[in-house]
Short mmCIF file of N, CA and C in Angstrom, two decimals:
data_model
loop_
_atom_site.label_atom_id
_atom_site.label_comp_id
_atom_site.label_asym_id
_atom_site.label_seq_id
_atom_site.Cartn_x
_atom_site.Cartn_y
_atom_site.Cartn_z
N UNK N 1 -34.81 37.28 -9.62
CA UNK N 1 -34.60 36.34 -10.71
C UNK N 1 -33.11 36.22 -11.07
N UNK N 2 -32.40 37.37 -11.05
CA UNK N 2 -30.98 37.35 -11.37
C UNK N 2 -30.21 36.51 -10.35
N UNK N 3 -30.62 36.60 -9.07
CA UNK N 3 -29.95 35.80 -8.04
C UNK N 3 -30.15 34.31 -8.29
N UNK N 4 -31.37 33.95 -8.69
CA UNK N 4 -31.67 32.55 -8.96
C UNK N 4 -30.80 32.03 -10.11
N UNK N 5 -30.70 32.79 -11.17
CA UNK N 5 -29.89 32.38 -12.32
C UNK N 5 -28.42 32.32 -11.92
N UNK N 6 -27.95 33.29 -11.14
CA UNK N 6 -26.57 33.27 -10.67
C UNK N 6 -26.29 32.06 -9.80
N UNK N 7 -27.22 31.76 -8.87
CA UNK N 7 -27.07 30.58 -8.02
C UNK N 7 -27.08 29.30 -8.85
N UNK N 8 -27.95 29.24 -9.84
CA UNK N 8 -28.03 28.08 -10.73
C UNK N 8 -26.72 27.89 -11.49
N UNK N 9 -26.14 28.99 -11.97
CA UNK N 9 -24.86 28.91 -12.69
C UNK N 9 -23.74 28.44 -11.76
N UNK N 10 -23.71 28.95 -10.54
CA UNK N 10 -22.69 28.52 -9.58
C UNK N 10 -22.84 27.03 -9.28
N UNK N 11 -24.07 26.57 -9.08
CA UNK N 11 -24.31 25.15 -8.81
C UNK N 11 -23.88 24.29 -9.99
N UNK N 12 -24.17 24.75 -11.21
CA UNK N 12 -23.77 23.99 -12.40
C UNK N 12 -22.25 23.91 -12.50
N UNK N 13 -21.56 25.01 -12.22
CA UNK N 13 -20.10 25.01 -12.29
C UNK N 13 -19.50 24.10 -11.22
N UNK N 14 -20.08 24.10 -10.01
CA UNK N 14 -19.61 23.20 -8.97
C UNK N 14 -19.82 21.75 -9.37
N UNK N 15 -20.98 21.45 -9.94
CA UNK N 15 -21.26 20.09 -10.39
C UNK N 15 -20.26 19.65 -11.45
N UNK N 16 -19.99 20.52 -12.42
CA UNK N 16 -19.03 20.17 -13.48
C UNK N 16 -17.62 19.99 -12.91
N UNK N 17 -17.24 20.83 -11.95
CA UNK N 17 -15.92 20.68 -11.33
C UNK N 17 -15.82 19.37 -10.57
N UNK N 18 -16.86 19.01 -9.82
CA UNK N 18 -16.85 17.73 -9.09
C UNK N 18 -16.86 16.55 -10.05
N UNK N 19 -17.62 16.65 -11.13
CA UNK N 19 -17.67 15.55 -12.11
C UNK N 19 -16.31 15.36 -12.77
N UNK N 20 -15.64 16.46 -13.12
CA UNK N 20 -14.32 16.30 -13.75
C UNK N 20 -13.29 15.79 -12.76
N UNK N 21 -13.40 16.19 -11.50
CA UNK N 21 -12.49 15.66 -10.48
C UNK N 21 -12.70 14.17 -10.30
N UNK N 22 -13.93 13.70 -10.34
CA UNK N 22 -14.22 12.27 -10.24
C UNK N 22 -13.66 11.51 -11.42
N UNK N 23 -13.73 12.10 -12.60
CA UNK N 23 -13.21 11.43 -13.79
C UNK N 23 -11.69 11.31 -13.69
N UNK N 24 -11.03 12.34 -13.13
CA UNK N 24 -9.58 12.30 -13.02
C UNK N 24 -9.09 11.27 -12.01
N UNK N 25 -9.96 10.84 -11.10
CA UNK N 25 -9.53 9.89 -10.09
C UNK N 25 -9.74 8.44 -10.53
N UNK N 26 -10.08 8.22 -11.79
CA UNK N 26 -10.26 6.86 -12.27
C UNK N 26 -8.95 6.10 -12.23
N UNK N 27 -9.05 4.79 -12.25
CA UNK N 27 -7.84 3.97 -12.21
C UNK N 27 -6.95 4.22 -13.42
N UNK N 28 -7.54 4.47 -14.58
CA UNK N 28 -6.71 4.73 -15.76
C UNK N 28 -5.87 5.99 -15.55
N UNK N 29 -6.47 7.03 -15.00
CA UNK N 29 -5.72 8.26 -14.72
C UNK N 29 -4.65 8.02 -13.65
N UNK N 30 -5.03 7.26 -12.64
CA UNK N 30 -4.10 6.95 -11.55
C UNK N 30 -2.91 6.15 -12.07
N UNK N 31 -3.18 5.12 -12.86
CA UNK N 31 -2.08 4.30 -13.36
C UNK N 31 -1.19 5.11 -14.30
N UNK N 32 -1.79 5.96 -15.11
CA UNK N 32 -0.98 6.81 -16.00
C UNK N 32 -0.09 7.74 -15.18
N UNK N 33 -0.63 8.30 -14.12
CA UNK N 33 0.15 9.17 -13.24
C UNK N 33 1.39 8.45 -12.71
N UNK N 34 1.22 7.23 -12.22
CA UNK N 34 2.34 6.49 -11.66
C UNK N 34 3.31 6.00 -12.72
N UNK N 35 2.79 5.55 -13.84
CA UNK N 35 3.67 5.07 -14.91
C UNK N 35 4.52 6.23 -15.43
N UNK N 36 3.92 7.39 -15.56
CA UNK N 36 4.68 8.57 -16.01
C UNK N 36 5.71 9.03 -14.98
N UNK N 37 5.48 8.71 -13.71
CA UNK N 37 6.48 9.04 -12.68
C UNK N 37 7.76 8.24 -12.87
N UNK N 38 7.62 7.01 -13.36
CA UNK N 38 8.79 6.14 -13.46
C UNK N 38 9.36 6.05 -14.87
N UNK N 39 8.65 6.57 -15.87
CA UNK N 39 9.12 6.47 -17.25
C UNK N 39 8.78 7.73 -18.03
N UNK N 40 9.75 8.26 -18.75
CA UNK N 40 9.53 9.40 -19.63
C UNK N 40 8.81 8.91 -20.88
N UNK N 41 7.67 9.53 -21.18
CA UNK N 41 6.86 9.09 -22.32
C UNK N 41 6.99 10.02 -23.52
N UNK N 42 8.07 10.77 -23.58
CA UNK N 42 8.25 11.71 -24.67
C UNK N 42 8.16 11.01 -26.04
N UNK N 43 8.74 9.84 -26.14
CA UNK N 43 8.75 9.13 -27.43
C UNK N 43 7.82 7.92 -27.44
N UNK N 44 6.87 7.87 -26.51
CA UNK N 44 5.94 6.73 -26.43
C UNK N 44 4.53 7.20 -26.77
N UNK N 45 3.69 6.26 -27.11
CA UNK N 45 2.30 6.54 -27.43
C UNK N 45 1.39 5.86 -26.42
N UNK N 46 0.17 6.36 -26.30
CA UNK N 46 -0.84 5.74 -25.44
C UNK N 46 -2.20 5.93 -26.09
N UNK N 47 -3.06 4.95 -25.89
CA UNK N 47 -4.41 5.02 -26.45
C UNK N 47 -5.38 4.35 -25.48
N UNK N 48 -6.57 4.94 -25.32
CA UNK N 48 -7.61 4.35 -24.49
C UNK N 48 -8.51 3.53 -25.40
N UNK N 49 -8.82 2.30 -24.96
CA UNK N 49 -9.63 1.38 -25.75
C UNK N 49 -10.63 0.67 -24.84
N UNK N 50 -11.52 -0.11 -25.45
CA UNK N 50 -12.43 -0.93 -24.65
C UNK N 50 -11.73 -2.24 -24.30
N UNK N 51 -12.17 -2.82 -23.19
CA UNK N 51 -11.62 -4.11 -22.74
C UNK N 51 -12.80 -4.99 -22.37
N UNK N 52 -12.59 -6.29 -22.43
CA UNK N 52 -13.66 -7.21 -22.02
C UNK N 52 -13.05 -8.45 -21.40
N UNK N 53 -13.84 -9.10 -20.55
CA UNK N 53 -13.41 -10.35 -19.95
C UNK N 53 -12.59 -10.19 -18.68
N UNK N 54 -12.54 -9.00 -18.13
CA UNK N 54 -11.75 -8.76 -16.92
C UNK N 54 -12.68 -8.58 -15.73
N UNK N 55 -12.22 -9.01 -14.57
CA UNK N 55 -12.96 -8.89 -13.32
C UNK N 55 -13.07 -7.40 -12.96
N UNK N 56 -14.29 -6.90 -12.80
CA UNK N 56 -14.49 -5.48 -12.51
C UNK N 56 -14.05 -5.11 -11.10
N UNK N 57 -13.77 -6.10 -10.25
CA UNK N 57 -13.29 -5.83 -8.89
C UNK N 57 -11.77 -5.66 -8.84
N UNK N 58 -11.11 -5.84 -9.98
CA UNK N 58 -9.66 -5.72 -10.04
C UNK N 58 -9.25 -4.53 -10.90
N UNK N 59 -8.24 -3.84 -10.44
CA UNK N 59 -7.56 -2.81 -11.20
C UNK N 59 -6.23 -3.44 -11.62
N UNK N 60 -6.02 -3.59 -12.91
CA UNK N 60 -4.88 -4.36 -13.41
C UNK N 60 -3.93 -3.48 -14.21
N UNK N 61 -2.65 -3.66 -13.96
CA UNK N 61 -1.62 -3.09 -14.83
C UNK N 61 -0.86 -4.28 -15.40
N UNK N 62 -0.94 -4.45 -16.70
CA UNK N 62 -0.32 -5.60 -17.37
C UNK N 62 0.95 -5.16 -18.07
N UNK N 63 2.02 -5.90 -17.82
CA UNK N 63 3.30 -5.68 -18.46
C UNK N 63 3.49 -6.83 -19.45
N UNK N 64 3.37 -6.52 -20.73
CA UNK N 64 3.37 -7.56 -21.76
C UNK N 64 4.74 -7.66 -22.42
N UNK N 65 5.44 -8.75 -22.12
CA UNK N 65 6.77 -9.00 -22.66
C UNK N 65 6.73 -9.89 -23.91
N UNK N 66 5.54 -10.27 -24.39
CA UNK N 66 5.46 -11.19 -25.52
C UNK N 66 6.05 -10.54 -26.78
N UNK N 67 6.62 -11.38 -27.63
CA UNK N 67 7.27 -10.87 -28.85
C UNK N 67 6.31 -10.02 -29.66
N UNK N 68 6.78 -8.83 -30.01
CA UNK N 68 6.01 -7.92 -30.85
C UNK N 68 5.04 -7.03 -30.08
N UNK N 69 4.83 -7.28 -28.80
CA UNK N 69 3.90 -6.44 -28.04
C UNK N 69 4.65 -5.40 -27.22
N UNK N 70 5.40 -5.81 -26.21
CA UNK N 70 6.14 -4.91 -25.33
C UNK N 70 5.33 -3.66 -24.99
N UNK N 71 4.21 -3.88 -24.29
CA UNK N 71 3.32 -2.79 -23.91
C UNK N 71 3.03 -2.84 -22.42
N UNK N 72 2.49 -1.74 -21.92
CA UNK N 72 1.92 -1.68 -20.58
C UNK N 72 0.45 -1.34 -20.79
N UNK N 73 -0.42 -2.11 -20.15
CA UNK N 73 -1.86 -1.89 -20.30
C UNK N 73 -2.48 -1.73 -18.92
N UNK N 74 -3.12 -0.58 -18.70
CA UNK N 74 -3.88 -0.36 -17.47
C UNK N 74 -5.32 -0.73 -17.77
N UNK N 75 -5.90 -1.64 -16.97
CA UNK N 75 -7.24 -2.15 -17.24
C UNK N 75 -8.16 -1.81 -16.08
N UNK N 76 -9.25 -1.14 -16.41
CA UNK N 76 -10.25 -0.73 -15.41
C UNK N 76 -11.62 -1.13 -15.93
N UNK N 77 -12.05 -2.33 -15.53
CA UNK N 77 -13.36 -2.82 -15.97
C UNK N 77 -13.42 -3.02 -17.47
N UNK N 78 -14.24 -2.20 -18.15
CA UNK N 78 -14.42 -2.36 -19.59
C UNK N 78 -13.61 -1.36 -20.41
N UNK N 79 -12.64 -0.69 -19.76
CA UNK N 79 -11.75 0.23 -20.47
C UNK N 79 -10.31 -0.10 -20.16
N UNK N 80 -9.43 0.25 -21.09
CA UNK N 80 -8.00 0.08 -20.84
C UNK N 80 -7.25 1.19 -21.55
N UNK N 81 -6.06 1.45 -21.03
CA UNK N 81 -5.16 2.39 -21.68
C UNK N 81 -3.89 1.62 -22.00
N UNK N 82 -3.51 1.65 -23.26
CA UNK N 82 -2.34 0.92 -23.72
C UNK N 82 -1.20 1.90 -23.96
N UNK N 83 -0.07 1.64 -23.32
CA UNK N 83 1.15 2.43 -23.49
C UNK N 83 2.11 1.58 -24.32
N UNK N 84 2.64 2.13 -25.43
CA UNK N 84 3.49 1.33 -26.30
C UNK N 84 4.56 2.20 -26.92
N UNK N 85 5.54 1.68 -27.44
CA UNK N 85 6.22 0.40 -27.40
C UNK N 85 7.47 0.54 -26.59
N UNK N 86 7.89 -0.53 -25.97
CA UNK N 86 9.06 -0.55 -25.10
C UNK N 86 9.99 -1.66 -25.56
N UNK N 87 11.26 -1.57 -25.19
CA UNK N 87 12.10 -2.75 -25.32
C UNK N 87 12.02 -3.48 -23.98
N UNK N 88 12.49 -4.71 -23.94
CA UNK N 88 12.36 -5.53 -22.73
C UNK N 88 13.00 -4.89 -21.50
N UNK N 89 14.15 -4.22 -21.69
CA UNK N 89 14.82 -3.59 -20.56
C UNK N 89 14.01 -2.43 -19.99
N UNK N 90 13.43 -1.61 -20.87
CA UNK N 90 12.57 -0.51 -20.41
C UNK N 90 11.37 -1.04 -19.64
N UNK N 91 10.76 -2.07 -20.21
CA UNK N 91 9.57 -2.67 -19.61
C UNK N 91 9.89 -3.25 -18.23
N UNK N 92 11.00 -3.94 -18.12
CA UNK N 92 11.39 -4.52 -16.84
C UNK N 92 11.70 -3.42 -15.83
N UNK N 93 12.31 -2.34 -16.27
CA UNK N 93 12.61 -1.22 -15.39
C UNK N 93 11.32 -0.59 -14.84
N UNK N 94 10.34 -0.38 -15.69
CA UNK N 94 9.06 0.18 -15.25
C UNK N 94 8.38 -0.78 -14.27
N UNK N 95 8.38 -2.07 -14.59
CA UNK N 95 7.78 -3.07 -13.70
C UNK N 95 8.46 -3.03 -12.33
N UNK N 96 9.76 -3.04 -12.32
CA UNK N 96 10.52 -3.02 -11.06
C UNK N 96 10.15 -1.79 -10.23
N UNK N 97 10.12 -0.63 -10.86
CA UNK N 97 9.80 0.61 -10.16
C UNK N 97 8.33 0.64 -9.70
N UNK N 98 7.45 0.02 -10.48
CA UNK N 98 6.04 -0.02 -10.09
C UNK N 98 5.81 -0.99 -8.93
N UNK N 99 6.61 -2.05 -8.84
CA UNK N 99 6.51 -2.96 -7.69
C UNK N 99 6.81 -2.19 -6.41
N UNK N 100 7.79 -1.32 -6.46
CA UNK N 100 8.14 -0.50 -5.30
C UNK N 100 6.94 0.36 -4.88
N UNK N 101 6.15 0.80 -5.85
CA UNK N 101 5.02 1.69 -5.58
C UNK N 101 3.70 0.94 -5.41
N UNK N 102 3.73 -0.41 -5.38
CA UNK N 102 2.51 -1.21 -5.34
C UNK N 102 1.57 -0.77 -4.21
N UNK N 103 2.07 -0.72 -2.99
CA UNK N 103 1.23 -0.36 -1.84
C UNK N 103 0.65 1.04 -1.97
N UNK N 104 1.44 1.95 -2.49
CA UNK N 104 1.01 3.33 -2.68
C UNK N 104 -0.12 3.41 -3.71
N UNK N 105 0.03 2.70 -4.83
CA UNK N 105 -1.00 2.68 -5.87
C UNK N 105 -2.26 2.02 -5.32
N UNK N 106 -2.10 0.88 -4.64
CA UNK N 106 -3.27 0.16 -4.12
C UNK N 106 -4.05 1.01 -3.12
N UNK N 107 -3.36 1.82 -2.33
CA UNK N 107 -4.03 2.67 -1.34
C UNK N 107 -4.91 3.73 -2.01
N UNK N 108 -4.66 4.03 -3.27
CA UNK N 108 -5.41 5.08 -3.96
C UNK N 108 -6.52 4.57 -4.87
N UNK N 109 -6.65 3.26 -5.02
CA UNK N 109 -7.72 2.76 -5.89
C UNK N 109 -9.05 2.78 -5.14
N UNK N 110 -10.16 2.72 -5.86
CA UNK N 110 -11.47 2.77 -5.20
C UNK N 110 -11.65 1.65 -4.18
N UNK N 111 -12.36 1.96 -3.11
CA UNK N 111 -12.62 0.98 -2.04
C UNK N 111 -13.32 -0.25 -2.61
N UNK N 112 -12.95 -1.40 -2.08
CA UNK N 112 -13.56 -2.66 -2.51
C UNK N 112 -12.93 -3.29 -3.74
N UNK N 113 -11.93 -2.64 -4.31
CA UNK N 113 -11.26 -3.18 -5.49
C UNK N 113 -9.83 -3.55 -5.11
N UNK N 114 -9.27 -4.48 -5.84
CA UNK N 114 -7.91 -4.97 -5.59
C UNK N 114 -7.01 -4.60 -6.76
N UNK N 115 -5.76 -4.30 -6.43
CA UNK N 115 -4.76 -4.03 -7.45
C UNK N 115 -4.05 -5.32 -7.82
N UNK N 116 -3.77 -5.46 -9.09
CA UNK N 116 -3.02 -6.62 -9.58
C UNK N 116 -2.12 -6.17 -10.71
N UNK N 117 -0.85 -6.60 -10.64
CA UNK N 117 0.05 -6.44 -11.77
C UNK N 117 0.11 -7.79 -12.46
N UNK N 118 0.14 -7.74 -13.76
CA UNK N 118 0.20 -8.96 -14.55
C UNK N 118 1.45 -8.90 -15.43
N UNK N 119 2.20 -9.99 -15.44
CA UNK N 119 3.38 -10.09 -16.31
C UNK N 119 3.10 -11.17 -17.34
N UNK N 120 3.05 -10.78 -18.60
CA UNK N 120 2.81 -11.73 -19.69
C UNK N 120 4.11 -11.99 -20.43
N UNK N 121 4.50 -13.27 -20.45
CA UNK N 121 5.70 -13.67 -21.18
C UNK N 121 5.35 -14.46 -22.44
N UNK N 122 4.16 -15.05 -22.46
CA UNK N 122 3.60 -15.73 -23.63
C UNK N 122 2.10 -15.85 -23.39
N UNK N 123 1.40 -16.47 -24.33
CA UNK N 123 -0.05 -16.64 -24.15
C UNK N 123 -0.38 -17.55 -22.97
N UNK N 124 0.55 -18.43 -22.62
CA UNK N 124 0.28 -19.37 -21.52
C UNK N 124 1.06 -19.06 -20.25
N UNK N 125 2.13 -18.28 -20.35
CA UNK N 125 2.93 -17.96 -19.17
C UNK N 125 2.60 -16.54 -18.71
N UNK N 126 1.73 -16.47 -17.71
CA UNK N 126 1.27 -15.20 -17.15
C UNK N 126 1.41 -15.27 -15.64
N UNK N 127 2.12 -14.31 -15.08
CA UNK N 127 2.32 -14.25 -13.63
C UNK N 127 1.56 -13.05 -13.07
N UNK N 128 1.01 -13.21 -11.86
CA UNK N 128 0.21 -12.16 -11.24
C UNK N 128 0.87 -11.70 -9.94
N UNK N 129 0.91 -10.40 -9.76
CA UNK N 129 1.41 -9.82 -8.52
C UNK N 129 0.23 -9.16 -7.83
N UNK N 130 -0.05 -9.61 -6.62
CA UNK N 130 -1.14 -9.07 -5.82
C UNK N 130 -0.56 -8.59 -4.49
N UNK N 131 -1.39 -8.03 -3.64
CA UNK N 131 -0.89 -7.57 -2.33
C UNK N 131 -0.30 -8.73 -1.54
N UNK N 132 -0.85 -9.94 -1.71
CA UNK N 132 -0.31 -11.11 -1.01
C UNK N 132 1.05 -11.52 -1.56
N UNK N 133 1.16 -11.58 -2.87
CA UNK N 133 2.43 -12.03 -3.46
C UNK N 133 3.51 -10.97 -3.40
N UNK N 134 3.14 -9.69 -3.41
CA UNK N 134 4.16 -8.65 -3.35
C UNK N 134 4.86 -8.69 -2.00
N UNK N 135 4.11 -8.96 -0.93
CA UNK N 135 4.77 -9.03 0.38
C UNK N 135 5.53 -10.34 0.57
N UNK N 136 5.09 -11.39 -0.12
CA UNK N 136 5.74 -12.69 0.04
C UNK N 136 6.98 -12.85 -0.85
N UNK N 137 6.88 -12.45 -2.11
CA UNK N 137 7.96 -12.72 -3.06
C UNK N 137 8.78 -11.50 -3.47
N UNK N 138 8.22 -10.31 -3.30
CA UNK N 138 8.88 -9.12 -3.83
C UNK N 138 9.29 -8.12 -2.75
N UNK N 139 9.22 -8.50 -1.49
CA UNK N 139 9.54 -7.57 -0.41
C UNK N 139 11.00 -7.13 -0.46
N UNK N 140 11.88 -7.93 -1.03
CA UNK N 140 13.29 -7.57 -1.15
C UNK N 140 13.47 -6.33 -2.01
N UNK N 141 12.55 -6.08 -2.94
CA UNK N 141 12.65 -4.91 -3.82
C UNK N 141 12.44 -3.64 -3.02
N UNK N 142 11.58 -3.68 -2.04
CA UNK N 142 11.22 -2.49 -1.28
C UNK N 142 12.26 -2.11 -0.24
N UNK N 143 13.20 -2.98 0.04
CA UNK N 143 14.19 -2.71 1.09
C UNK N 143 15.26 -1.75 0.64
#
């Protein structure tokens, strides 16, 4: 009986370890890892919130330059993590450095999903960076 309980405890611990490892590999964790690589967040805040209206097949990192926002938002289906507040120069620097890492980040997202960076300059002026546009318009950054 003691062996059975011991085996059960070991199985439960393995399950919990695998479950926590799966949680850490989410796109929100991945995007936070990369954003923290390019920007010191000592004086910045971040919060996880719900999101709606986004394509669940896309993993999005939004760089919001609109007046009063200056945030980075990682969007994964119905959840997002908001990193705030930046000045325009900091935000552009993070965007530039993340473009360099685009292929690396995309290689680590779940299979069947696409990475997209979004640049918001106003409610109507929104630009999207995808694997197609990064190689077409932003390849000079990687050189």
